[in-house]
Amino acid sequence: MSARSPEPAATGPALTVALTKAGRTKIRYPADLVRDDGIRVTVRAPWAAPGVRDFGFVRFEPGDVFTEHYWRDRWFAVKEVRTGGGVLKGWYCDVTRPAVLREGELLVEDLDLDLWVSADGSSVLRLDEDEFEASGLAGRDPEAAGAATRALDELEHLARTEGLTGLLA
Protein backbone atom coordinates (compact mmCIF):
# COMPACT_ATOMS: atom_id res chain seq x y z
CA MET A 1 0.00 0.00 0.00
CA SER A 2 1.49 3.36 -1.02
CA ALA A 3 1.68 6.19 1.49
CA ARG A 4 1.36 8.75 -1.31
CA SER A 5 -1.64 9.15 -3.55
CA PRO A 6 -1.44 8.43 -7.25
CA GLU A 7 -1.77 11.28 -9.69
CA PRO A 8 -5.21 12.84 -9.24
CA ALA A 9 -7.82 11.65 -11.68
CA ALA A 10 -9.52 14.19 -13.85
CA THR A 11 -12.63 15.33 -12.08
CA GLY A 12 -16.04 15.77 -13.53
CA PRO A 13 -18.82 18.16 -12.72
CA ALA A 14 -19.42 19.39 -9.20
CA LEU A 15 -22.28 17.97 -7.22
CA THR A 16 -23.56 18.28 -3.67
CA VAL A 17 -23.32 15.48 -1.12
CA ALA A 18 -26.26 15.65 1.30
CA LEU A 19 -25.81 13.46 4.36
CA THR A 20 -28.90 12.95 6.51
CA LYS A 21 -29.23 11.27 9.86
CA ALA A 22 -32.45 10.55 11.76
CA GLY A 23 -34.45 12.54 9.21
CA ARG A 24 -32.31 15.70 9.46
CA THR A 25 -29.60 17.06 7.23
CA LYS A 26 -26.31 16.46 9.02
CA ILE A 27 -24.07 18.15 6.44
CA ARG A 28 -24.12 19.28 2.81
CA TYR A 29 -20.94 19.94 0.90
CA PRO A 30 -19.69 20.33 -2.66
CA ALA A 31 -17.71 17.50 -4.24
CA ASP A 32 -16.24 16.76 -7.64
CA LEU A 33 -17.56 13.72 -9.45
CA VAL A 34 -14.65 11.36 -10.15
CA ARG A 35 -16.59 8.38 -11.50
CA ASP A 36 -20.12 7.03 -11.84
CA ASP A 37 -20.38 3.54 -13.29
CA GLY A 38 -24.10 3.19 -12.60
CA ILE A 39 -23.52 1.22 -9.37
CA ARG A 40 -20.78 3.14 -7.55
CA VAL A 41 -20.43 6.91 -7.41
CA THR A 42 -16.99 8.25 -6.46
CA VAL A 43 -16.49 11.87 -5.49
CA ARG A 44 -13.58 13.89 -4.15
CA ALA A 45 -13.95 16.70 -1.63
CA PRO A 46 -11.89 18.57 0.93
CA TRP A 47 -12.68 18.12 4.64
CA ALA A 48 -16.05 19.86 4.82
CA ALA A 49 -16.61 20.49 8.53
CA PRO A 50 -15.27 23.60 10.23
CA GLY A 51 -11.96 23.22 12.06
CA VAL A 52 -10.33 20.03 13.32
CA ARG A 53 -12.14 16.90 14.47
CA ASP A 54 -9.91 14.73 16.65
CA PHE A 55 -11.29 11.23 17.20
CA GLY A 56 -8.26 10.08 19.17
CA PHE A 57 -7.32 7.52 16.52
CA VAL A 58 -7.30 10.04 13.63
CA ARG A 59 -7.63 13.79 13.11
CA PHE A 60 -9.62 15.26 10.25
CA GLU A 61 -8.50 18.79 9.52
CA PRO A 62 -8.55 21.53 6.91
CA GLY A 63 -6.50 20.46 3.91
CA ASP A 64 -7.47 16.78 4.18
CA VAL A 65 -8.91 15.29 0.98
CA PHE A 66 -11.63 12.65 0.99
CA THR A 67 -12.19 10.34 -1.96
CA GLU A 68 -15.62 8.96 -1.18
CA HIS A 69 -17.19 5.84 -2.66
CA TYR A 70 -20.97 5.41 -2.49
CA TRP A 71 -22.95 2.47 -3.81
CA ARG A 72 -26.48 2.33 -5.11
CA ASP A 73 -26.73 -1.35 -4.16
CA ARG A 74 -24.75 -1.56 -0.88
CA TRP A 75 -25.44 -0.32 2.62
CA PHE A 76 -22.16 1.54 3.15
CA ALA A 77 -19.82 4.25 1.94
CA VAL A 78 -16.02 4.11 2.10
CA LYS A 79 -14.06 7.34 2.40
CA GLU A 80 -10.33 7.30 1.73
CA VAL A 81 -8.74 10.07 3.79
CA ARG A 82 -5.45 11.73 2.82
CA THR A 83 -3.58 14.79 3.97
CA GLY A 84 -3.38 17.70 1.56
CA GLY A 85 0.11 16.40 0.73
CA GLY A 86 -1.30 13.03 -0.34
CA VAL A 87 -0.30 10.90 2.67
CA LEU A 88 -2.92 8.22 3.38
CA LYS A 89 -4.46 8.47 6.86
CA GLY A 90 -6.90 5.58 6.38
CA TRP A 91 -10.50 4.79 5.52
CA TYR A 92 -13.59 6.00 7.32
CA CYS A 93 -16.58 3.83 6.49
CA ASP A 94 -20.17 4.89 7.08
CA VAL A 95 -23.01 2.40 7.18
CA THR A 96 -25.76 4.02 5.08
CA ARG A 97 -28.77 3.18 3.04
CA PRO A 98 -27.88 2.79 -0.66
CA ALA A 99 -27.04 6.20 -2.15
CA VAL A 100 -29.23 8.06 -4.62
CA LEU A 101 -27.85 10.52 -7.19
CA ARG A 102 -30.55 12.89 -8.39
CA GLU A 103 -30.28 16.25 -10.15
CA GLY A 104 -26.68 16.93 -9.09
CA GLU A 105 -27.22 15.87 -5.50
CA LEU A 106 -25.90 12.68 -3.90
CA LEU A 107 -28.36 11.72 -1.16
CA VAL A 108 -27.00 9.54 1.64
CA GLU A 109 -28.73 8.43 4.85
CA ASP A 110 -26.28 7.70 7.68
CA LEU A 111 -27.34 4.80 9.92
CA ASP A 112 -24.91 5.58 12.79
CA LEU A 113 -22.58 2.58 12.47
CA ASP A 114 -19.03 3.34 11.34
CA LEU A 115 -15.71 1.59 10.83
CA TRP A 116 -12.22 3.10 10.88
CA VAL A 117 -9.30 1.36 9.16
CA SER A 118 -5.81 2.83 9.60
CA ALA A 119 -3.57 3.35 6.58
CA ASP A 120 -1.45 0.30 7.40
CA GLY A 121 -4.51 -1.84 8.22
CA SER A 122 -3.27 -2.57 11.75
CA SER A 123 -6.18 -0.77 13.41
CA VAL A 124 -9.78 -1.70 12.57
CA LEU A 125 -12.31 -0.03 14.88
CA ARG A 126 -16.07 -0.51 15.02
CA LEU A 127 -17.63 2.81 16.00
CA ASP A 128 -20.93 4.18 17.28
CA GLU A 129 -22.65 0.87 17.99
CA ASP A 130 -24.19 2.53 21.06
CA GLU A 131 -25.65 5.32 18.88
CA PHE A 132 -27.06 2.73 16.49
CA GLU A 133 -28.71 0.87 19.38
CA ALA A 134 -30.12 4.11 20.80
CA SER A 135 -31.48 5.18 17.39
CA GLY A 136 -34.32 2.67 17.65
CA LEU A 137 -33.90 1.61 14.02
CA ALA A 138 -34.19 -2.07 14.98
CA GLY A 139 -37.71 -1.44 16.29
CA ARG A 140 -38.82 0.95 13.53
CA ASP A 141 -37.29 -0.83 10.56
CA PRO A 142 -35.88 -4.27 11.45
CA GLU A 143 -34.97 -5.05 7.81
CA ALA A 144 -32.85 -1.88 7.53
CA ALA A 145 -31.26 -2.54 10.93
CA GLY A 146 -30.33 -6.07 9.79
CA ALA A 147 -28.88 -4.76 6.53
CA ALA A 148 -26.88 -2.16 8.48
CA THR A 149 -25.32 -4.67 10.88
CA ARG A 150 -24.52 -7.04 8.00
CA ALA A 151 -22.85 -4.14 6.15
CA LEU A 152 -20.66 -3.33 9.16
CA ASP A 153 -19.74 -7.00 9.53
CA GLU A 154 -18.86 -7.19 5.81
CA LEU A 155 -16.67 -4.08 5.98
CA GLU A 156 -14.86 -5.34 9.07
CA HIS A 157 -14.27 -8.74 7.49
CA LEU A 158 -12.85 -7.14 4.32
CA ALA A 159 -10.65 -4.80 6.35
CA ARG A 160 -9.24 -7.65 8.46
CA THR A 161 -8.66 -10.05 5.55
CA GLU A 162 -7.99 -8.65 2.08
CA GLY A 163 -8.22 -4.94 2.91
CA LEU A 164 -10.51 -2.32 1.41
CA THR A 165 -8.43 -1.44 -1.66
CA GLY A 166 -9.88 -4.33 -3.72
CA LEU A 167 -13.38 -3.02 -3.06
CA LEU A 168 -12.37 0.39 -4.36
CA ALA A 169 -10.51 -0.69 -7.51
mmCIF file with all atom_site columns, C-alpha atoms in Angstrom:
data_model
loop_
_atom_site.group_PDB
_atom_site.id
_atom_site.type_symbol
_atom_site.label_atom_id
_atom_site.label_alt_id
_atom_site.label_comp_id
_atom_site.label_asym_id
_atom_site.label_entity_id
_atom_site.label_seq_id
_atom_site.pdbx_PDB_ins_code
_atom_site.Cartn_x
_atom_site.Cartn_y
_atom_site.Cartn_z
_atom_site.occupancy
_atom_site.B_iso_or_equiv
_atom_site.pdbx_formal_charge
_atom_site.auth_seq_id
_atom_site.auth_comp_id
_atom_site.auth_asym_id
_atom_site.auth_atom_id
_atom_site.pdbx_PDB_model_num
ATOM 1   C CA . MET A 1 1   ? 0.000   0.000   0.000   1.00 0.00 ? 1   MET A CA 1
ATOM 2   C CA . SER A 1 2   ? 1.487   3.364   -1.015  1.00 0.00 ? 2   SER A CA 1
ATOM 3   C CA . ALA A 1 3   ? 1.675   6.194   1.487   1.00 0.00 ? 3   ALA A CA 1
ATOM 4   C CA . ARG A 1 4   ? 1.360   8.748   -1.308  1.00 0.00 ? 4   ARG A CA 1
ATOM 5   C CA . SER A 1 5   ? -1.639  9.147   -3.549  1.00 0.00 ? 5   SER A CA 1
ATOM 6   C CA . PRO A 1 6   ? -1.438  8.427   -7.253  1.00 0.00 ? 6   PRO A CA 1
ATOM 7   C CA . GLU A 1 7   ? -1.766  11.280  -9.694  1.00 0.00 ? 7   GLU A CA 1
ATOM 8   C CA . PRO A 1 8   ? -5.208  12.839  -9.240  1.00 0.00 ? 8   PRO A CA 1
ATOM 9   C CA . ALA A 1 9   ? -7.824  11.649  -11.675 1.00 0.00 ? 9   ALA A CA 1
ATOM 10  C CA . ALA A 1 10  ? -9.518  14.191  -13.853 1.00 0.00 ? 10  ALA A CA 1
ATOM 11  C CA . THR A 1 11  ? -12.632 15.328  -12.079 1.00 0.00 ? 11  THR A CA 1
ATOM 12  C CA . GLY A 1 12  ? -16.039 15.768  -13.533 1.00 0.00 ? 12  GLY A CA 1
ATOM 13  C CA . PRO A 1 13  ? -18.818 18.165  -12.717 1.00 0.00 ? 13  PRO A CA 1
ATOM 14  C CA . ALA A 1 14  ? -19.423 19.388  -9.205  1.00 0.00 ? 14  ALA A CA 1
ATOM 15  C CA . LEU A 1 15  ? -22.284 17.970  -7.221  1.00 0.00 ? 15  LEU A CA 1
ATOM 16  C CA . THR A 1 16  ? -23.564 18.279  -3.674  1.00 0.00 ? 16  THR A CA 1
ATOM 17  C CA . VAL A 1 17  ? -23.318 15.484  -1.115  1.00 0.00 ? 17  VAL A CA 1
ATOM 18  C CA . ALA A 1 18  ? -26.258 15.651  1.300   1.00 0.00 ? 18  ALA A CA 1
ATOM 19  C CA . LEU A 1 19  ? -25.807 13.456  4.363   1.00 0.00 ? 19  LEU A CA 1
ATOM 20  C CA . THR A 1 20  ? -28.895 12.949  6.505   1.00 0.00 ? 20  THR A CA 1
ATOM 21  C CA . LYS A 1 21  ? -29.226 11.266  9.865   1.00 0.00 ? 21  LYS A CA 1
ATOM 22  C CA . ALA A 1 22  ? -32.452 10.549  11.761  1.00 0.00 ? 22  ALA A CA 1
ATOM 23  C CA . GLY A 1 23  ? -34.448 12.541  9.207   1.00 0.00 ? 23  GLY A CA 1
ATOM 24  C CA . ARG A 1 24  ? -32.309 15.705  9.461   1.00 0.00 ? 24  ARG A CA 1
ATOM 25  C CA . THR A 1 25  ? -29.600 17.056  7.227   1.00 0.00 ? 25  THR A CA 1
ATOM 26  C CA . LYS A 1 26  ? -26.311 16.463  9.021   1.00 0.00 ? 26  LYS A CA 1
ATOM 27  C CA . ILE A 1 27  ? -24.074 18.148  6.441   1.00 0.00 ? 27  ILE A CA 1
ATOM 28  C CA . ARG A 1 28  ? -24.123 19.283  2.813   1.00 0.00 ? 28  ARG A CA 1
ATOM 29  C CA . TYR A 1 29  ? -20.939 19.939  0.899   1.00 0.00 ? 29  TYR A CA 1
ATOM 30  C CA . PRO A 1 30  ? -19.688 20.334  -2.657  1.00 0.00 ? 30  PRO A CA 1
ATOM 31  C CA . ALA A 1 31  ? -17.709 17.502  -4.238  1.00 0.00 ? 31  ALA A CA 1
ATOM 32  C CA . ASP A 1 32  ? -16.237 16.765  -7.643  1.00 0.00 ? 32  ASP A CA 1
ATOM 33  C CA . LEU A 1 33  ? -17.559 13.716  -9.453  1.00 0.00 ? 33  LEU A CA 1
ATOM 34  C CA . VAL A 1 34  ? -14.651 11.364  -10.152 1.00 0.00 ? 34  VAL A CA 1
ATOM 35  C CA . ARG A 1 35  ? -16.588 8.381   -11.500 1.00 0.00 ? 35  ARG A CA 1
ATOM 36  C CA . ASP A 1 36  ? -20.120 7.030   -11.841 1.00 0.00 ? 36  ASP A CA 1
ATOM 37  C CA . ASP A 1 37  ? -20.384 3.539   -13.294 1.00 0.00 ? 37  ASP A CA 1
ATOM 38  C CA . GLY A 1 38  ? -24.102 3.195   -12.596 1.00 0.00 ? 38  GLY A CA 1
ATOM 39  C CA . ILE A 1 39  ? -23.517 1.217   -9.372  1.00 0.00 ? 39  ILE A CA 1
ATOM 40  C CA . ARG A 1 40  ? -20.780 3.141   -7.547  1.00 0.00 ? 40  ARG A CA 1
ATOM 41  C CA . VAL A 1 41  ? -20.427 6.915   -7.406  1.00 0.00 ? 41  VAL A CA 1
ATOM 42  C CA . THR A 1 42  ? -16.989 8.246   -6.464  1.00 0.00 ? 42  THR A CA 1
ATOM 43  C CA . VAL A 1 43  ? -16.489 11.870  -5.490  1.00 0.00 ? 43  VAL A CA 1
ATOM 44  C CA . ARG A 1 44  ? -13.577 13.893  -4.147  1.00 0.00 ? 44  ARG A CA 1
ATOM 45  C CA . ALA A 1 45  ? -13.945 16.698  -1.634  1.00 0.00 ? 45  ALA A CA 1
ATOM 46  C CA . PRO A 1 46  ? -11.891 18.569  0.929   1.00 0.00 ? 46  PRO A CA 1
ATOM 47  C CA . TRP A 1 47  ? -12.676 18.117  4.635   1.00 0.00 ? 47  TRP A CA 1
ATOM 48  C CA . ALA A 1 48  ? -16.055 19.863  4.822   1.00 0.00 ? 48  ALA A CA 1
ATOM 49  C CA . ALA A 1 49  ? -16.610 20.486  8.534   1.00 0.00 ? 49  ALA A CA 1
ATOM 50  C CA . PRO A 1 50  ? -15.265 23.597  10.227  1.00 0.00 ? 50  PRO A CA 1
ATOM 51  C CA . GLY A 1 51  ? -11.963 23.222  12.060  1.00 0.00 ? 51  GLY A CA 1
ATOM 52  C CA . VAL A 1 52  ? -10.334 20.029  13.319  1.00 0.00 ? 52  VAL A CA 1
ATOM 53  C CA . ARG A 1 53  ? -12.139 16.897  14.473  1.00 0.00 ? 53  ARG A CA 1
ATOM 54  C CA . ASP A 1 54  ? -9.913  14.732  16.651  1.00 0.00 ? 54  ASP A CA 1
ATOM 55  C CA . PHE A 1 55  ? -11.292 11.233  17.198  1.00 0.00 ? 55  PHE A CA 1
ATOM 56  C CA . GLY A 1 56  ? -8.262  10.079  19.174  1.00 0.00 ? 56  GLY A CA 1
ATOM 57  C CA . PHE A 1 57  ? -7.319  7.517   16.524  1.00 0.00 ? 57  PHE A CA 1
ATOM 58  C CA . VAL A 1 58  ? -7.299  10.043  13.628  1.00 0.00 ? 58  VAL A CA 1
ATOM 59  C CA . ARG A 1 59  ? -7.627  13.793  13.110  1.00 0.00 ? 59  ARG A CA 1
ATOM 60  C CA . PHE A 1 60  ? -9.625  15.259  10.246  1.00 0.00 ? 60  PHE A CA 1
ATOM 61  C CA . GLU A 1 61  ? -8.499  18.787  9.518   1.00 0.00 ? 61  GLU A CA 1
ATOM 62  C CA . PRO A 1 62  ? -8.548  21.534  6.915   1.00 0.00 ? 62  PRO A CA 1
ATOM 63  C CA . GLY A 1 63  ? -6.503  20.455  3.906   1.00 0.00 ? 63  GLY A CA 1
ATOM 64  C CA . ASP A 1 64  ? -7.473  16.780  4.182   1.00 0.00 ? 64  ASP A CA 1
ATOM 65  C CA . VAL A 1 65  ? -8.908  15.292  0.984   1.00 0.00 ? 65  VAL A CA 1
ATOM 66  C CA . PHE A 1 66  ? -11.626 12.647  0.988   1.00 0.00 ? 66  PHE A CA 1
ATOM 67  C CA . THR A 1 67  ? -12.189 10.336  -1.955  1.00 0.00 ? 67  THR A CA 1
ATOM 68  C CA . GLU A 1 68  ? -15.624 8.960   -1.181  1.00 0.00 ? 68  GLU A CA 1
ATOM 69  C CA . HIS A 1 69  ? -17.189 5.839   -2.656  1.00 0.00 ? 69  HIS A CA 1
ATOM 70  C CA . TYR A 1 70  ? -20.967 5.414   -2.490  1.00 0.00 ? 70  TYR A CA 1
ATOM 71  C CA . TRP A 1 71  ? -22.947 2.467   -3.814  1.00 0.00 ? 71  TRP A CA 1
ATOM 72  C CA . ARG A 1 72  ? -26.482 2.332   -5.115  1.00 0.00 ? 72  ARG A CA 1
ATOM 73  C CA . ASP A 1 73  ? -26.726 -1.345  -4.156  1.00 0.00 ? 73  ASP A CA 1
ATOM 74  C CA . ARG A 1 74  ? -24.753 -1.559  -0.883  1.00 0.00 ? 74  ARG A CA 1
ATOM 75  C CA . TRP A 1 75  ? -25.437 -0.325  2.616   1.00 0.00 ? 75  TRP A CA 1
ATOM 76  C CA . PHE A 1 76  ? -22.162 1.537   3.147   1.00 0.00 ? 76  PHE A CA 1
ATOM 77  C CA . ALA A 1 77  ? -19.818 4.253   1.940   1.00 0.00 ? 77  ALA A CA 1
ATOM 78  C CA . VAL A 1 78  ? -16.020 4.111   2.095   1.00 0.00 ? 78  VAL A CA 1
ATOM 79  C CA . LYS A 1 79  ? -14.061 7.336   2.403   1.00 0.00 ? 79  LYS A CA 1
ATOM 80  C CA . GLU A 1 80  ? -10.333 7.297   1.728   1.00 0.00 ? 80  GLU A CA 1
ATOM 81  C CA . VAL A 1 81  ? -8.743  10.074  3.792   1.00 0.00 ? 81  VAL A CA 1
ATOM 82  C CA . ARG A 1 82  ? -5.447  11.735  2.819   1.00 0.00 ? 82  ARG A CA 1
ATOM 83  C CA . THR A 1 83  ? -3.575  14.792  3.974   1.00 0.00 ? 83  THR A CA 1
ATOM 84  C CA . GLY A 1 84  ? -3.385  17.699  1.557   1.00 0.00 ? 84  GLY A CA 1
ATOM 85  C CA . GLY A 1 85  ? 0.112   16.397  0.729   1.00 0.00 ? 85  GLY A CA 1
ATOM 86  C CA . GLY A 1 86  ? -1.297  13.026  -0.339  1.00 0.00 ? 86  GLY A CA 1
ATOM 87  C CA . VAL A 1 87  ? -0.300  10.898  2.669   1.00 0.00 ? 87  VAL A CA 1
ATOM 88  C CA . LEU A 1 88  ? -2.917  8.216   3.378   1.00 0.00 ? 88  LEU A CA 1
ATOM 89  C CA . LYS A 1 89  ? -4.465  8.469   6.858   1.00 0.00 ? 89  LYS A CA 1
ATOM 90  C CA . GLY A 1 90  ? -6.897  5.579   6.385   1.00 0.00 ? 90  GLY A CA 1
ATOM 91  C CA . TRP A 1 91  ? -10.496 4.790   5.523   1.00 0.00 ? 91  TRP A CA 1
ATOM 92  C CA . TYR A 1 92  ? -13.588 5.996   7.325   1.00 0.00 ? 92  TYR A CA 1
ATOM 93  C CA . CYS A 1 93  ? -16.577 3.832   6.489   1.00 0.00 ? 93  CYS A CA 1
ATOM 94  C CA . ASP A 1 94  ? -20.174 4.893   7.080   1.00 0.00 ? 94  ASP A CA 1
ATOM 95  C CA . VAL A 1 95  ? -23.012 2.404   7.179   1.00 0.00 ? 95  VAL A CA 1
ATOM 96  C CA . THR A 1 96  ? -25.758 4.024   5.084   1.00 0.00 ? 96  THR A CA 1
ATOM 97  C CA . ARG A 1 97  ? -28.767 3.178   3.037   1.00 0.00 ? 97  ARG A CA 1
ATOM 98  C CA . PRO A 1 98  ? -27.881 2.791   -0.658  1.00 0.00 ? 98  PRO A CA 1
ATOM 99  C CA . ALA A 1 99  ? -27.039 6.198   -2.153  1.00 0.00 ? 99  ALA A CA 1
ATOM 100 C CA . VAL A 1 100 ? -29.230 8.058   -4.621  1.00 0.00 ? 100 VAL A CA 1
ATOM 101 C CA . LEU A 1 101 ? -27.852 10.516  -7.193  1.00 0.00 ? 101 LEU A CA 1
ATOM 102 C CA . ARG A 1 102 ? -30.548 12.893  -8.390  1.00 0.00 ? 102 ARG A CA 1
ATOM 103 C CA . GLU A 1 103 ? -30.278 16.250  -10.148 1.00 0.00 ? 103 GLU A CA 1
ATOM 104 C CA . GLY A 1 104 ? -26.677 16.929  -9.094  1.00 0.00 ? 104 GLY A CA 1
ATOM 105 C CA . GLU A 1 105 ? -27.223 15.865  -5.500  1.00 0.00 ? 105 GLU A CA 1
ATOM 106 C CA . LEU A 1 106 ? -25.900 12.683  -3.901  1.00 0.00 ? 106 LEU A CA 1
ATOM 107 C CA . LEU A 1 107 ? -28.360 11.722  -1.160  1.00 0.00 ? 107 LEU A CA 1
ATOM 108 C CA . VAL A 1 108 ? -27.004 9.536   1.636   1.00 0.00 ? 108 VAL A CA 1
ATOM 109 C CA . GLU A 1 109 ? -28.731 8.427   4.852   1.00 0.00 ? 109 GLU A CA 1
ATOM 110 C CA . ASP A 1 110 ? -26.278 7.703   7.681   1.00 0.00 ? 110 ASP A CA 1
ATOM 111 C CA . LEU A 1 111 ? -27.339 4.796   9.923   1.00 0.00 ? 111 LEU A CA 1
ATOM 112 C CA . ASP A 1 112 ? -24.912 5.577   12.788  1.00 0.00 ? 112 ASP A CA 1
ATOM 113 C CA . LEU A 1 113 ? -22.580 2.578   12.471  1.00 0.00 ? 113 LEU A CA 1
ATOM 114 C CA . ASP A 1 114 ? -19.026 3.344   11.339  1.00 0.00 ? 114 ASP A CA 1
ATOM 115 C CA . LEU A 1 115 ? -15.711 1.591   10.832  1.00 0.00 ? 115 LEU A CA 1
ATOM 116 C CA . TRP A 1 116 ? -12.224 3.104   10.876  1.00 0.00 ? 116 TRP A CA 1
ATOM 117 C CA . VAL A 1 117 ? -9.304  1.364   9.157   1.00 0.00 ? 117 VAL A CA 1
ATOM 118 C CA . SER A 1 118 ? -5.813  2.831   9.599   1.00 0.00 ? 118 SER A CA 1
ATOM 119 C CA . ALA A 1 119 ? -3.573  3.348   6.578   1.00 0.00 ? 119 ALA A CA 1
ATOM 120 C CA . ASP A 1 120 ? -1.450  0.296   7.400   1.00 0.00 ? 120 ASP A CA 1
ATOM 121 C CA . GLY A 1 121 ? -4.510  -1.838  8.223   1.00 0.00 ? 121 GLY A CA 1
ATOM 122 C CA . SER A 1 122 ? -3.273  -2.568  11.749  1.00 0.00 ? 122 SER A CA 1
ATOM 123 C CA . SER A 1 123 ? -6.184  -0.772  13.412  1.00 0.00 ? 123 SER A CA 1
ATOM 124 C CA . VAL A 1 124 ? -9.784  -1.698  12.570  1.00 0.00 ? 124 VAL A CA 1
ATOM 125 C CA . LEU A 1 125 ? -12.308 -0.033  14.878  1.00 0.00 ? 125 LEU A CA 1
ATOM 126 C CA . ARG A 1 126 ? -16.072 -0.510  15.016  1.00 0.00 ? 126 ARG A CA 1
ATOM 127 C CA . LEU A 1 127 ? -17.627 2.809   16.001  1.00 0.00 ? 127 LEU A CA 1
ATOM 128 C CA . ASP A 1 128 ? -20.928 4.176   17.276  1.00 0.00 ? 128 ASP A CA 1
ATOM 129 C CA . GLU A 1 129 ? -22.654 0.866   17.986  1.00 0.00 ? 129 GLU A CA 1
ATOM 130 C CA . ASP A 1 130 ? -24.190 2.531   21.056  1.00 0.00 ? 130 ASP A CA 1
ATOM 131 C CA . GLU A 1 131 ? -25.651 5.320   18.876  1.00 0.00 ? 131 GLU A CA 1
ATOM 132 C CA . PHE A 1 132 ? -27.060 2.726   16.495  1.00 0.00 ? 132 PHE A CA 1
ATOM 133 C CA . GLU A 1 133 ? -28.714 0.866   19.376  1.00 0.00 ? 133 GLU A CA 1
ATOM 134 C CA . ALA A 1 134 ? -30.120 4.107   20.804  1.00 0.00 ? 134 ALA A CA 1
ATOM 135 C CA . SER A 1 135 ? -31.479 5.184   17.391  1.00 0.00 ? 135 SER A CA 1
ATOM 136 C CA . GLY A 1 136 ? -34.321 2.673   17.651  1.00 0.00 ? 136 GLY A CA 1
ATOM 137 C CA . LEU A 1 137 ? -33.903 1.613   14.021  1.00 0.00 ? 137 LEU A CA 1
ATOM 138 C CA . ALA A 1 138 ? -34.188 -2.068  14.984  1.00 0.00 ? 138 ALA A CA 1
ATOM 139 C CA . GLY A 1 139 ? -37.710 -1.444  16.285  1.00 0.00 ? 139 GLY A CA 1
ATOM 140 C CA . ARG A 1 140 ? -38.820 0.953   13.527  1.00 0.00 ? 140 ARG A CA 1
ATOM 141 C CA . ASP A 1 141 ? -37.285 -0.833  10.556  1.00 0.00 ? 141 ASP A CA 1
ATOM 142 C CA . PRO A 1 142 ? -35.877 -4.274  11.445  1.00 0.00 ? 142 PRO A CA 1
ATOM 143 C CA . GLU A 1 143 ? -34.967 -5.048  7.808   1.00 0.00 ? 143 GLU A CA 1
ATOM 144 C CA . ALA A 1 144 ? -32.850 -1.880  7.529   1.00 0.00 ? 144 ALA A CA 1
ATOM 145 C CA . ALA A 1 145 ? -31.255 -2.544  10.926  1.00 0.00 ? 145 ALA A CA 1
ATOM 146 C CA . GLY A 1 146 ? -30.326 -6.066  9.794   1.00 0.00 ? 146 GLY A CA 1
ATOM 147 C CA . ALA A 1 147 ? -28.878 -4.756  6.527   1.00 0.00 ? 147 ALA A CA 1
ATOM 148 C CA . ALA A 1 148 ? -26.879 -2.160  8.482   1.00 0.00 ? 148 ALA A CA 1
ATOM 149 C CA . THR A 1 149 ? -25.323 -4.673  10.880  1.00 0.00 ? 149 THR A CA 1
ATOM 150 C CA . ARG A 1 150 ? -24.519 -7.041  8.000   1.00 0.00 ? 150 ARG A CA 1
ATOM 151 C CA . ALA A 1 151 ? -22.850 -4.136  6.145   1.00 0.00 ? 151 ALA A CA 1
ATOM 152 C CA . LEU A 1 152 ? -20.663 -3.331  9.161   1.00 0.00 ? 152 LEU A CA 1
ATOM 153 C CA . ASP A 1 153 ? -19.736 -7.005  9.529   1.00 0.00 ? 153 ASP A CA 1
ATOM 154 C CA . GLU A 1 154 ? -18.856 -7.190  5.806   1.00 0.00 ? 154 GLU A CA 1
ATOM 155 C CA . LEU A 1 155 ? -16.666 -4.083  5.980   1.00 0.00 ? 155 LEU A CA 1
ATOM 156 C CA . GLU A 1 156 ? -14.862 -5.340  9.067   1.00 0.00 ? 156 GLU A CA 1
ATOM 157 C CA . HIS A 1 157 ? -14.274 -8.742  7.485   1.00 0.00 ? 157 HIS A CA 1
ATOM 158 C CA . LEU A 1 158 ? -12.848 -7.144  4.325   1.00 0.00 ? 158 LEU A CA 1
ATOM 159 C CA . ALA A 1 159 ? -10.651 -4.798  6.351   1.00 0.00 ? 159 ALA A CA 1
ATOM 160 C CA . ARG A 1 160 ? -9.242  -7.651  8.457   1.00 0.00 ? 160 ARG A CA 1
ATOM 161 C CA . THR A 1 161 ? -8.659  -10.046 5.550   1.00 0.00 ? 161 THR A CA 1
ATOM 162 C CA . GLU A 1 162 ? -7.990  -8.649  2.081   1.00 0.00 ? 162 GLU A CA 1
ATOM 163 C CA . GLY A 1 163 ? -8.215  -4.936  2.914   1.00 0.00 ? 163 GLY A CA 1
ATOM 164 C CA . LEU A 1 164 ? -10.512 -2.315  1.406   1.00 0.00 ? 164 LEU A CA 1
ATOM 165 C CA . THR A 1 165 ? -8.427  -1.445  -1.658  1.00 0.00 ? 165 THR A CA 1
ATOM 166 C CA . GLY A 1 166 ? -9.882  -4.327  -3.717  1.00 0.00 ? 166 GLY A CA 1
ATOM 167 C CA . LEU A 1 167 ? -13.382 -3.024  -3.059  1.00 0.00 ? 167 LEU A CA 1
ATOM 168 C CA . LEU A 1 168 ? -12.371 0.388   -4.362  1.00 0.00 ? 168 LEU A CA 1
ATOM 169 C CA . ALA A 1 169 ? -10.505 -0.691  -7.509  1.00 0.00 ? 169 ALA A CA 1
#
